[in-house]
């Protein structure tokens, strides 16, 4: 196949190969020692002379992932970097060991420190983290545990890092998230992903497409495939992780039974064995229609339109008929049907995709009451470009650069959500509220929404792509709890233009975020405090985020400060720093709990 014109076209088309070590394959595939395998699905996998895959494509040659391997003469090749193409065309990067956190310990005063070895440090780490010694030994090699001649110990924790590739290459890479350091030359476990909410949509399935592909390469010719376990320090089992894993691997318990409850038990999730599923998901791109179709077996699982300003896929409905934002994909009589709430887009099936069954109607349908998520914008749906919609995630620096305004908001909103649930007095006061105003929490709106009872919520937003995404989350929450009849109680308005009127209305609860640009502007702080005092009913609560200088303006406006806390001291930010220890917030960022007597 090396002289097949399609093969040469795939290797030389823009975007297929970008890593320098792979470029010789595009010049002379055979001379570079390349070979290609076409699977029964039509998908192509390209291998180098070391039998490691460097490129995978769909049957028409659209790239799925590219790998860069080290060239070694005395051991197995190691994965240096990988690029993964997402359903909507964006590329993300994966770099093994891309994130390394180091801890320094002074053991010089510990009796007998000169006799300490790597296992002694592992035992200390196991006790400190309250995890089994075996897990520490699995993730920390001897090179990660070093004691110098002065008794100073260095413990390094390596993680694999995901990156947003702004120009499809690592030349402009932005850190997104991380996961347990995989053994890419011999995949032997399923990893824990951290900062998963920062992953661009589709990153998880694209990463597991690569993991399953390499796993199959490594287990080819084996009498029994290697069973995998979910491992991490610690693990974070979830329904989402279970669904992702189950697409590519099949869960088993050695003694039989339902593996889901065992997996969801953090102390027992490692007991579940994962073996390769017989029909992992496979992706097909249709460039003319800007579609990506994901098929498992003979069933369409998902369709993504790269030019869709909603930034959402169409998915196979759940058994109860639910599909996020009521965007469903079905197949009838050789036609792919993409169901919007108000229209259906028809796409003919392609023979390239293989045999596809018609959709079996779900056992029950979701009773839809009211409008779709767009209705919360009161007929003023903000214009959002498709790329902005798909990429509306929070990107955190992996060094000590200051965290941005949007990225800082979840630390406050998630903390307040927990605080209100855990403090009976706060819970009762919020529970009695009838009207809520939320201003400036564009990246964390849903954590501020109170959905336990019907109440009016007015949301002022500044970043349309994030507000749109939060509106979609809201619709899904209400739909899954059969409370879509409450959707008319929520209204999203642009802060510029609608803010003044919103603050002239009386509200029981306020969530207000001061823009960073106003921190050094006393007149803006004074005006913001006055507006809060005007909008807050007597006895109401205002959760206000701003600088220390805002304190006197709040008091002058007639507000009583019940509590003020530096955001950097919140447990939500402390949790973030367990992943990124050098993380740094804007200096002087404070959370105020205020009331009006």
Coordinates of C-alpha atoms in Angstrom, one line a residue:
X1 CA 0.0 0.0 0.0
X2 CA 3.0 2.3 0.4
X3 CA 2.7 3.5 -3.3
X4 CA -1.1 4.0 -3.0
X5 CA -1.8 7.6 -4.2
X6 CA -4.3 8.0 -1.3
X7 CA -1.5 7.1 1.2
X8 CA 0.8 9.7 -0.3
X9 CA -1.9 12.3 -0.4
X10 CA -2.8 11.7 3.3
X11 CA 0.9 12.1 4.4
X12 CA 1.4 15.2 2.4
X13 CA -1.8 17.1 3.1
X14 CA -1.6 20.1 5.4
X15 CA -2.0 19.2 9.1
X16 CA -1.4 15.5 8.9
X17 CA 2.2 15.5 10.0
X18 CA 3.8 18.3 12.0
X19 CA 6.4 16.6 14.2
X20 CA 9.9 16.8 12.7
X21 CA 10.7 13.2 13.2
X22 CA 7.6 12.2 11.1
X23 CA 8.3 14.5 8.1
X24 CA 10.5 12.0 6.4
X25 CA 7.5 9.7 6.0
X26 CA 5.9 12.3 3.8
X27 CA 8.9 12.6 1.5
X28 CA 9.4 8.8 0.9
X29 CA 7.2 6.6 3.0
X30 CA 8.8 3.3 2.0
X31 CA 12.4 4.5 2.3
X32 CA 11.6 5.8 5.8
X33 CA 10.5 2.3 6.8
X34 CA 6.8 3.1 7.0
X35 CA 3.9 0.8 6.7
X36 CA 0.2 1.3 6.9
X37 CA -2.7 -0.9 8.1
X38 CA -6.2 -0.5 6.9
X39 CA -8.8 -1.8 9.5
X40 CA -12.1 -3.4 8.7
X41 CA -13.8 0.0 9.4
X42 CA -11.6 1.6 6.7
X43 CA -9.6 3.5 9.2
X44 CA -5.8 3.8 8.5
X45 CA -3.0 3.5 11.0
X46 CA 0.6 4.4 9.9
X47 CA 3.6 2.9 11.6
X48 CA 7.3 3.6 11.6
X49 CA 10.1 1.1 11.5
X50 CA 9.9 0.7 15.3
X51 CA 6.3 -0.6 14.8
X52 CA 5.0 2.5 16.7
X53 CA 2.0 4.3 15.2
X54 CA 2.7 7.9 14.2
X55 CA -0.6 8.7 12.5
X56 CA -4.2 7.5 12.5
X57 CA -6.9 8.7 10.1
X58 CA -10.5 8.0 9.1
X59 CA -11.1 6.1 5.8
X60 CA -11.0 9.3 3.8
X61 CA -7.6 10.3 5.3
X62 CA -8.8 12.9 7.8
X63 CA -6.3 12.8 10.7
X64 CA -7.4 11.7 14.1
X65 CA -4.0 11.8 16.0
X66 CA -0.3 12.1 15.4
X67 CA 2.4 10.7 17.7
X68 CA 6.1 11.6 18.1
X69 CA 8.3 8.9 19.5
X70 CA 11.9 9.0 20.8
X71 CA 14.5 7.2 18.8
X72 CA 16.4 4.8 21.1
X73 CA 18.8 2.0 20.3
X74 CA 18.9 0.4 23.8
X75 CA 15.3 0.3 24.9
X76 CA 11.7 0.7 23.9
X77 CA 10.7 3.9 22.2
X78 CA 8.9 6.4 24.4
X79 CA 6.1 8.8 23.5
X80 CA 7.3 12.4 23.4
X81 CA 4.2 14.2 22.3
X82 CA 0.9 13.6 20.6
X83 CA -1.7 15.7 18.8
X84 CA -5.4 14.9 18.9
X85 CA -8.0 16.3 16.6
X86 CA -11.3 17.1 18.2
X87 CA -14.7 16.6 16.6
X88 CA -15.0 20.3 15.8
X89 CA -11.6 20.6 14.2
X90 CA -9.6 22.0 17.0
X91 CA -6.3 20.3 17.8
X92 CA -5.1 19.6 21.4
X93 CA -1.7 18.3 22.5
X94 CA -0.6 15.7 25.0
X95 CA 2.8 15.7 26.5
X96 CA 3.9 12.8 28.8
X97 CA 5.5 14.2 31.9
X98 CA 4.5 17.7 30.8
X99 CA 3.6 18.8 34.4
X100 CA 6.1 18.1 37.2
X101 CA 5.4 19.2 40.8
X102 CA 8.4 19.0 43.2
X103 CA 8.4 18.8 47.0
X104 CA 11.5 19.6 49.0
X105 CA 12.1 17.9 52.4
X106 CA 14.9 18.6 54.9
X107 CA 15.8 15.2 56.4
X108 CA 19.2 16.2 57.7
X109 CA 17.9 16.4 61.3
X110 CA 16.2 13.0 61.1
X111 CA 18.3 10.3 62.9
X112 CA 19.8 7.9 60.4
X113 CA 18.8 9.9 57.3
X114 CA 21.9 8.6 55.5
X115 CA 20.4 5.1 55.5
X116 CA 17.1 6.2 53.9
X117 CA 16.3 4.9 50.5
X118 CA 13.7 5.5 47.8
X119 CA 11.2 3.1 49.5
X120 CA 11.5 5.0 52.8
X121 CA 10.5 8.1 51.0
X122 CA 7.6 6.2 49.3
X123 CA 6.5 5.1 52.8
X124 CA 6.5 8.6 54.1
X125 CA 4.5 9.8 51.0
X126 CA 2.0 6.9 51.4
X127 CA 1.4 7.9 55.1
X128 CA 1.1 11.6 54.3
X129 CA -1.3 11.0 51.4
X130 CA -3.1 8.1 53.1
X131 CA -2.8 5.9 50.1
X132 CA -1.4 2.3 49.8
X133 CA 2.4 2.0 49.5
X134 CA 1.9 0.0 46.3
X135 CA 0.2 3.0 44.6
X136 CA 3.1 5.4 45.5
X137 CA 5.6 2.8 44.2
X138 CA 3.6 2.5 41.0
X139 CA 3.6 6.3 40.2
X140 CA 7.0 7.3 41.8
X141 CA 10.1 5.8 40.2
X142 CA 13.5 5.9 41.8
X143 CA 14.4 8.9 39.6
X144 CA 11.6 10.8 41.2
X145 CA 12.9 10.3 44.8
X146 CA 16.3 11.7 45.4
X147 CA 18.2 12.5 48.6
X148 CA 21.4 14.7 48.2
X149 CA 24.5 14.4 50.3
X150 CA 23.2 17.2 52.7
X151 CA 20.0 15.3 53.5
X152 CA 17.7 17.3 51.3
X153 CA 15.1 15.1 49.6
X154 CA 13.4 16.0 46.4
X155 CA 10.1 14.2 45.5
X156 CA 8.8 14.8 42.0
X157 CA 5.3 13.9 40.9
X158 CA 5.1 13.7 37.1
X159 CA 1.8 14.0 35.3
X160 CA 0.9 14.0 31.6
X161 CA -0.4 17.3 30.4
X162 CA -3.0 18.4 27.9
X163 CA -2.6 21.6 25.9
X164 CA -4.7 23.7 23.6
X165 CA -2.8 24.0 20.3
X166 CA -3.6 27.5 19.0
X167 CA -2.0 26.9 15.6
X168 CA -2.4 23.1 15.5
X169 CA 1.2 22.7 16.7
X170 CA 3.0 22.9 20.0
X171 CA 4.5 26.3 18.9
X172 CA 1.6 28.1 20.7
X173 CA 0.5 25.6 23.3
X174 CA -1.6 26.5 26.4
X175 CA -1.8 24.2 29.3
X176 CA -5.4 22.8 29.9
X177 CA -5.4 19.8 32.3
X178 CA -3.4 16.8 33.4
X179 CA -3.7 13.2 34.2
X180 CA -1.7 10.4 35.9
X181 CA 1.5 9.7 34.0
X182 CA 0.8 6.9 31.7
X183 CA 3.2 4.1 30.7
X184 CA 2.8 4.8 27.0
X185 CA 5.1 2.1 25.8
X186 CA 3.1 -0.5 27.7
X187 CA -0.4 0.8 28.7
X188 CA -1.3 -0.9 32.0
X189 CA -3.8 1.3 33.8
X190 CA -6.6 3.9 33.2
X191 CA -5.7 7.4 34.5
X192 CA -7.3 10.0 36.7
X193 CA -7.8 13.3 34.9
X194 CA -7.4 16.5 36.9
X195 CA -8.9 19.9 36.0
X196 CA -11.2 17.9 33.7
X197 CA -13.6 20.9 33.4
X198 CA -10.8 22.8 31.6
X199 CA -10.7 20.2 28.8
X200 CA -12.2 21.3 25.5
X201 CA -15.3 19.3 24.5
X202 CA -14.3 15.9 23.0
X203 CA -10.8 15.8 24.5
X204 CA -11.6 12.8 26.7
X205 CA -12.9 10.6 23.9
X206 CA -10.1 11.7 21.6
X207 CA -7.5 10.8 24.2
X208 CA -9.1 7.4 24.8
X209 CA -9.2 6.8 21.1
X210 CA -5.4 7.1 21.2
X211 CA -5.1 5.1 24.4
X212 CA -7.2 2.3 22.9
X213 CA -5.3 2.4 19.7
X214 CA -1.9 2.1 21.4
X215 CA -3.3 -0.6 23.7
X216 CA -4.4 -2.7 20.7
X217 CA -1.0 -2.3 19.1
X218 CA 0.7 -3.5 22.2
X219 CA -1.6 -6.4 22.8
X220 CA -1.6 -7.7 19.2
X221 CA -0.6 -11.3 19.1
X222 CA -1.1 -11.8 22.9
X223 CA -3.2 -14.8 24.0
X224 CA -4.9 -12.6 26.6
X225 CA -5.2 -8.8 26.5
X226 CA -3.8 -7.0 29.6
X227 CA -6.5 -6.2 32.1
X228 CA -6.5 -2.5 33.2
X229 CA -7.4 -0.9 36.5
X230 CA -8.4 2.7 37.3
X231 CA -5.4 4.1 39.3
X232 CA -4.4 7.4 40.7
X233 CA -3.3 9.3 43.9
X234 CA -6.2 9.6 44.7
X235 CA -8.9 8.3 42.3
X236 CA -12.0 10.4 41.6
X237 CA -14.6 7.9 40.3
X238 CA -17.6 9.5 38.6
X239 CA -20.4 8.5 36.3
X240 CA -18.8 10.5 33.5
X241 CA -15.5 8.6 33.9
X242 CA -17.3 5.3 33.9
X243 CA -19.2 6.2 30.7
X244 CA -16.0 7.3 29.0
X245 CA -14.1 4.2 30.0
X246 CA -17.0 1.9 29.1
X247 CA -17.0 3.2 25.5
X248 CA -13.5 1.8 24.9
X249 CA -13.2 -0.9 27.5
X250 CA -15.6 -3.3 29.2
X251 CA -15.8 -3.4 33.0
X252 CA -15.7 -6.7 34.9
X253 CA -15.6 -7.9 38.5
X254 CA -13.5 -11.0 39.2
X255 CA -16.4 -12.5 41.1
X256 CA -19.1 -11.2 38.8
X257 CA -21.8 -8.7 39.6
X258 CA -22.5 -5.1 38.7
X259 CA -19.2 -3.2 38.5
X260 CA -20.7 0.3 38.6
X261 CA -21.3 0.5 42.4
X262 CA -17.8 -0.9 43.1
X263 CA -16.3 1.6 40.7
X264 CA -18.1 4.5 42.3
X265 CA -16.7 3.5 45.7
X266 CA -13.3 5.4 45.8
X267 CA -11.8 2.8 48.1
X268 CA -12.7 0.0 45.7
X269 CA -12.7 1.5 42.2
X270 CA -9.4 -0.3 41.5
X271 CA -11.1 -3.7 41.9
X272 CA -12.9 -3.3 38.6
X273 CA -11.0 -4.9 35.7
X274 CA -11.3 -3.2 32.2
X275 CA -10.9 -5.3 29.1
X276 CA -11.0 -4.1 25.5
X277 CA -14.6 -3.8 24.2
X278 CA -15.3 -5.5 20.9
X279 CA -16.6 -2.3 19.2
X280 CA -14.9 0.9 20.4
X281 CA -16.2 4.2 19.0
X282 CA -14.9 5.2 15.7
X283 CA -15.0 8.7 14.1
X284 CA -15.6 9.8 10.6
X285 CA -15.2 13.4 9.3
X286 CA -17.4 14.9 6.5
X287 CA -15.4 18.0 5.5
X288 CA -18.0 19.2 3.0
X289 CA -20.7 19.4 5.7
X290 CA -18.3 20.1 8.5
X291 CA -19.5 17.1 10.4
X292 CA -17.9 14.5 12.7
X293 CA -19.9 11.3 13.2
X294 CA -19.1 8.9 16.1
X295 CA -20.3 5.4 15.6
X296 CA -20.2 2.4 18.0
X297 CA -21.0 -0.9 16.4
X298 CA -23.9 -0.1 14.1
X299 CA -25.3 2.8 16.2
X300 CA -24.6 6.5 15.7
X301 CA -23.6 7.8 19.1
X302 CA -22.8 11.5 18.4
X303 CA -22.7 14.1 15.6
X304 CA -20.8 17.4 15.9
X305 CA -21.2 20.3 13.5
X306 CA -18.1 22.4 13.5
X307 CA -20.1 25.5 12.3
X308 CA -22.8 25.2 15.0
X309 CA -22.9 28.4 17.1
X310 CA -24.5 26.4 20.0
X311 CA -21.2 24.6 20.5
X312 CA -23.0 21.3 21.3
X313 CA -23.1 17.9 19.7
X314 CA -26.2 15.9 18.7
X315 CA -26.2 12.7 20.7
X316 CA -28.0 9.4 20.9
X317 CA -30.9 9.8 23.5
X318 CA -30.6 8.0 26.8
X319 CA -33.0 5.2 27.5
X320 CA -35.3 7.7 29.2
X321 CA -35.3 9.9 26.1
X322 CA -33.1 12.6 27.5
X323 CA -30.5 14.4 25.4
X324 CA -28.6 17.5 26.5
X325 CA -30.4 20.6 25.4
X326 CA -32.8 18.3 23.5
X327 CA -30.3 17.9 20.6
X328 CA -30.8 14.3 19.4
X329 CA -29.4 12.3 16.6
X330 CA -31.4 9.4 15.1
X331 CA -31.3 7.3 11.9
X332 CA -34.3 6.4 9.8
X333 CA -34.3 4.8 6.4
X334 CA -30.7 5.6 5.4
X335 CA -30.8 9.2 6.7
X336 CA -29.1 10.8 9.6
X337 CA -31.5 13.1 11.5
X338 CA -30.2 15.9 13.6
X339 CA -33.0 17.1 15.9
X340 CA -33.0 20.7 17.0
X341 CA -35.8 21.7 19.3
X342 CA -37.4 23.6 16.4
X343 CA -36.1 21.9 13.3
X344 CA -34.6 18.7 11.9
X345 CA -31.5 18.6 9.6
X346 CA -31.3 15.6 7.3
X347 CA -27.9 14.1 6.2
X348 CA -27.7 11.0 3.9
X349 CA -25.6 8.2 5.4
X350 CA -22.3 7.5 3.7
X351 CA -21.3 4.0 2.7
X352 CA -17.9 4.8 4.2
X353 CA -19.4 4.7 7.7
X354 CA -20.4 1.0 7.3
X355 CA -23.7 -0.6 8.2
X356 CA -25.9 1.5 10.5
X357 CA -29.1 0.5 12.1
X358 CA -32.2 2.6 12.3
X359 CA -32.8 4.2 15.8
X360 CA -34.9 2.3 18.2
X361 CA -37.2 4.8 20.0
X362 CA -36.4 5.2 23.7
X363 CA -38.5 3.5 26.2
X364 CA -40.0 6.8 27.2
X365 CA -39.7 10.4 26.1
X366 CA -38.8 13.5 28.0
X367 CA -41.8 15.7 28.4
X368 CA -40.7 19.1 27.3
X369 CA -42.4 22.1 28.9
X370 CA -41.6 25.6 27.7
X371 CA -38.9 26.8 25.4
X372 CA -35.3 25.7 24.8
X373 CA -32.2 27.1 26.6
X374 CA -32.2 30.1 24.2
X375 CA -35.4 31.4 25.8
X376 CA -33.6 32.7 28.9
X377 CA -32.0 35.4 26.8
X378 CA -35.5 36.9 26.3
X379 CA -35.3 37.1 22.5
X380 CA -31.8 38.7 22.6
X381 CA -29.6 35.7 22.0
X382 CA -26.1 37.1 21.8
X383 CA -24.1 36.3 18.7
X384 CA -21.4 33.7 19.4
X385 CA -19.0 32.3 16.9
X386 CA -18.9 28.5 16.7
X387 CA -15.2 28.3 17.7
X388 CA -15.9 30.5 20.7
X389 CA -18.9 28.4 21.8
X390 CA -16.9 25.1 21.6
X391 CA -13.9 26.6 23.4
X392 CA -15.7 28.3 26.3
X393 CA -13.7 26.6 29.0
X394 CA -11.4 28.0 31.7
X395 CA -7.7 27.8 31.0
X396 CA -5.4 28.0 34.1
X397 CA -1.7 28.7 33.9
X398 CA 0.6 25.9 35.0
X399 CA 3.1 28.3 36.6
X400 CA 2.9 31.3 38.9
X401 CA 1.3 33.7 36.4
X402 CA -1.8 35.4 37.8
X403 CA -5.0 33.6 37.3
X404 CA -7.5 35.5 35.1
X405 CA -10.8 37.0 36.1
X406 CA -13.1 34.4 34.6
X407 CA -10.9 31.6 35.9
X408 CA -11.1 33.0 39.4
X409 CA -14.9 32.9 39.6
X410 CA -15.5 29.2 40.2
X411 CA -13.4 29.3 43.4
X412 CA -15.9 31.7 44.9
X413 CA -19.1 30.3 43.4
X414 CA -18.3 26.7 44.3
X415 CA -17.4 27.7 47.8
X416 CA -20.6 29.7 48.3
X417 CA -22.6 26.8 46.9
X418 CA -21.1 24.5 49.6
X419 CA -21.3 27.2 52.3
X420 CA -25.0 27.8 51.7
X421 CA -25.8 24.1 51.9
X422 CA -23.7 23.5 55.0
X423 CA -24.7 26.5 57.2
X424 CA -28.3 26.2 58.3
X425 CA -28.9 29.9 58.8
X426 CA -27.6 30.8 55.4
X427 CA -29.5 27.9 53.8
X428 CA -32.8 29.1 55.4
X429 CA -32.3 32.7 54.4
X430 CA -31.5 31.8 50.8
X431 CA -34.4 29.3 50.8
X432 CA -36.8 32.1 51.7
X433 CA -35.7 34.3 48.9
X434 CA -38.0 35.1 46.0
X435 CA -35.6 37.1 43.7
X436 CA -31.9 36.7 43.0
X437 CA -29.6 39.0 41.0
X438 CA -26.3 37.5 39.7
X439 CA -23.8 40.0 38.1
X440 CA -20.5 39.0 36.7
X441 CA -20.2 35.3 37.4
X442 CA -20.2 34.4 33.7
X443 CA -18.0 31.3 34.2
X444 CA -19.8 29.9 37.2
X445 CA -23.4 31.0 37.0
X446 CA -25.0 27.6 37.7
X447 CA -23.3 27.4 41.1
X448 CA -25.1 30.6 42.0
X449 CA -28.5 29.5 40.9
X450 CA -30.9 28.2 43.5
X451 CA -33.0 25.5 41.9
X452 CA -34.7 24.0 45.0
X453 CA -37.9 26.1 44.5
X454 CA -39.4 28.5 41.9
X455 CA -37.8 32.0 42.3
X456 CA -36.9 34.7 39.9
X457 CA -33.2 34.9 38.8
X458 CA -31.8 37.8 36.8
X459 CA -28.4 37.2 35.3
X460 CA -26.2 40.0 34.0
X461 CA -23.4 38.7 31.7
X462 CA -20.4 40.2 29.9
X463 CA -19.0 37.2 28.0
X464 CA -21.7 35.7 25.7
X465 CA -20.0 32.4 25.0
X466 CA -19.7 31.6 28.7
X467 CA -23.2 32.8 29.4
X468 CA -24.6 30.6 26.6
X469 CA -22.8 27.6 28.0
X470 CA -24.2 28.3 31.5
X471 CA -27.7 28.6 30.1
X472 CA -27.3 25.2 28.5
X473 CA -26.2 23.7 31.8
X474 CA -29.3 25.3 33.4
X475 CA -31.6 23.8 30.9
X476 CA -30.1 20.3 31.4
X477 CA -30.5 20.6 35.1
X478 CA -34.1 21.6 34.9
X479 CA -34.9 19.0 32.3
X480 CA -33.4 16.1 34.3
X481 CA -35.4 17.1 37.3
X482 CA -38.6 17.6 35.4
X483 CA -38.7 21.3 36.2
X484 CA -38.5 22.9 32.8
X485 CA -41.7 24.8 33.7
X486 CA -39.4 27.0 35.9
X487 CA -37.3 28.1 32.9
X488 CA -39.4 31.4 32.5
X489 CA -38.2 32.4 35.9
X490 CA -34.6 32.9 34.6
X491 CA -33.6 35.8 32.4
X492 CA -30.1 36.5 31.1
X493 CA -29.3 40.1 30.1
X494 CA -26.2 41.9 28.9
X495 CA -24.6 43.8 31.8
X496 CA -23.9 46.7 29.4
X497 CA -27.3 48.1 28.7
X498 CA -29.5 46.2 31.1
X499 CA -27.4 46.5 34.3
X500 CA -28.8 49.9 35.5
X501 CA -32.4 48.7 35.3
X502 CA -31.7 45.4 37.0
X503 CA -30.1 47.2 40.0
X504 CA -33.2 49.4 40.3
X505 CA -35.3 46.4 41.1
X506 CA -35.4 45.0 44.6
X507 CA -33.8 41.6 45.2
X508 CA -33.4 39.2 48.2
X509 CA -30.0 37.8 47.2
X510 CA -27.2 39.3 45.2
X511 CA -24.1 37.7 43.8
X512 CA -21.8 40.6 42.5
X513 CA -18.4 40.3 41.0
X514 CA -16.3 43.5 40.6
X515 CA -14.5 43.5 37.3
X516 CA -10.7 43.5 37.8
X517 CA -10.5 46.6 35.7
X518 CA -12.4 48.5 38.4
X519 CA -10.2 47.5 41.3
X520 CA -8.1 50.6 41.2
X521 CA -11.0 53.0 40.3
X522 CA -12.5 54.3 43.6
X523 CA -15.4 55.9 41.8
X524 CA -16.4 52.6 40.3
X525 CA -16.2 50.9 43.7
X526 CA -18.3 53.6 45.2
X527 CA -20.9 53.3 42.5
X528 CA -21.0 49.5 42.7
X529 CA -21.5 49.6 46.5
X530 CA -24.3 52.1 46.1
X531 CA -26.1 50.0 43.5
X532 CA -25.9 46.9 45.7
X533 CA -27.4 48.9 48.6
X534 CA -30.2 50.1 46.4
X535 CA -31.0 46.7 45.0
X536 CA -30.8 44.7 48.2
X537 CA -34.0 44.4 50.2
X538 CA -33.7 44.9 54.0
X539 CA -32.6 41.6 55.5
X540 CA -31.3 40.4 52.2
X541 CA -27.8 39.0 51.6
X542 CA -25.2 40.2 49.1
X543 CA -22.2 38.1 48.2
X544 CA -19.7 40.6 46.8
X545 CA -16.2 40.0 45.3
X546 CA -13.9 42.9 45.2
X547 CA -10.7 44.5 46.5
X548 CA -9.9 45.5 50.1
X549 CA -10.6 49.1 49.2
X550 CA -14.3 48.3 48.7
X551 CA -14.8 47.8 52.4
X552 CA -15.3 51.4 53.3
X553 CA -17.5 52.0 50.2
X554 CA -19.8 49.1 51.3
X555 CA -20.1 50.6 54.8
X556 CA -20.7 54.1 53.5
X557 CA -23.5 52.8 51.3
X558 CA -25.3 51.4 54.4
X559 CA -24.3 47.7 54.1
X560 CA -23.2 45.7 57.1
X561 CA -20.2 43.3 56.4
X562 CA -20.9 40.0 58.1
X563 CA -17.7 38.3 56.9
X564 CA -14.8 39.0 54.6
X565 CA -12.4 36.3 53.4
X566 CA -9.4 36.4 51.0
X567 CA -10.3 34.2 48.1
X568 CA -6.8 32.6 48.3
X569 CA -7.8 31.2 51.6
X570 CA -11.0 29.4 50.3
X571 CA -10.8 25.6 50.4
X572 CA -11.7 25.5 46.7
X573 CA -8.6 27.4 45.8
X574 CA -6.6 25.2 48.2
X575 CA -7.8 22.2 46.3
X576 CA -6.7 23.8 43.0
X577 CA -3.2 24.3 44.5
X578 CA -2.9 20.6 45.2
X579 CA -2.8 20.2 41.4
X580 CA -1.0 23.4 40.5
X581 CA 1.0 24.4 43.6
X582 CA 2.3 27.7 42.2
X583 CA -1.1 29.0 41.3
X584 CA -1.6 32.6 42.1
X585 CA -4.7 34.8 42.3
X586 CA -5.0 38.5 41.9
X587 CA -3.6 40.1 45.0
X588 CA -6.2 41.5 47.4
X589 CA -9.2 39.5 46.0
X590 CA -11.8 39.3 48.7
X591 CA -15.2 37.8 49.2
X592 CA -17.6 39.8 51.3
X593 CA -20.8 38.6 52.9
X594 CA -23.0 41.7 53.5
X595 CA -26.5 42.5 54.5
X596 CA -28.8 45.6 54.7
X597 CA -30.4 46.1 58.1

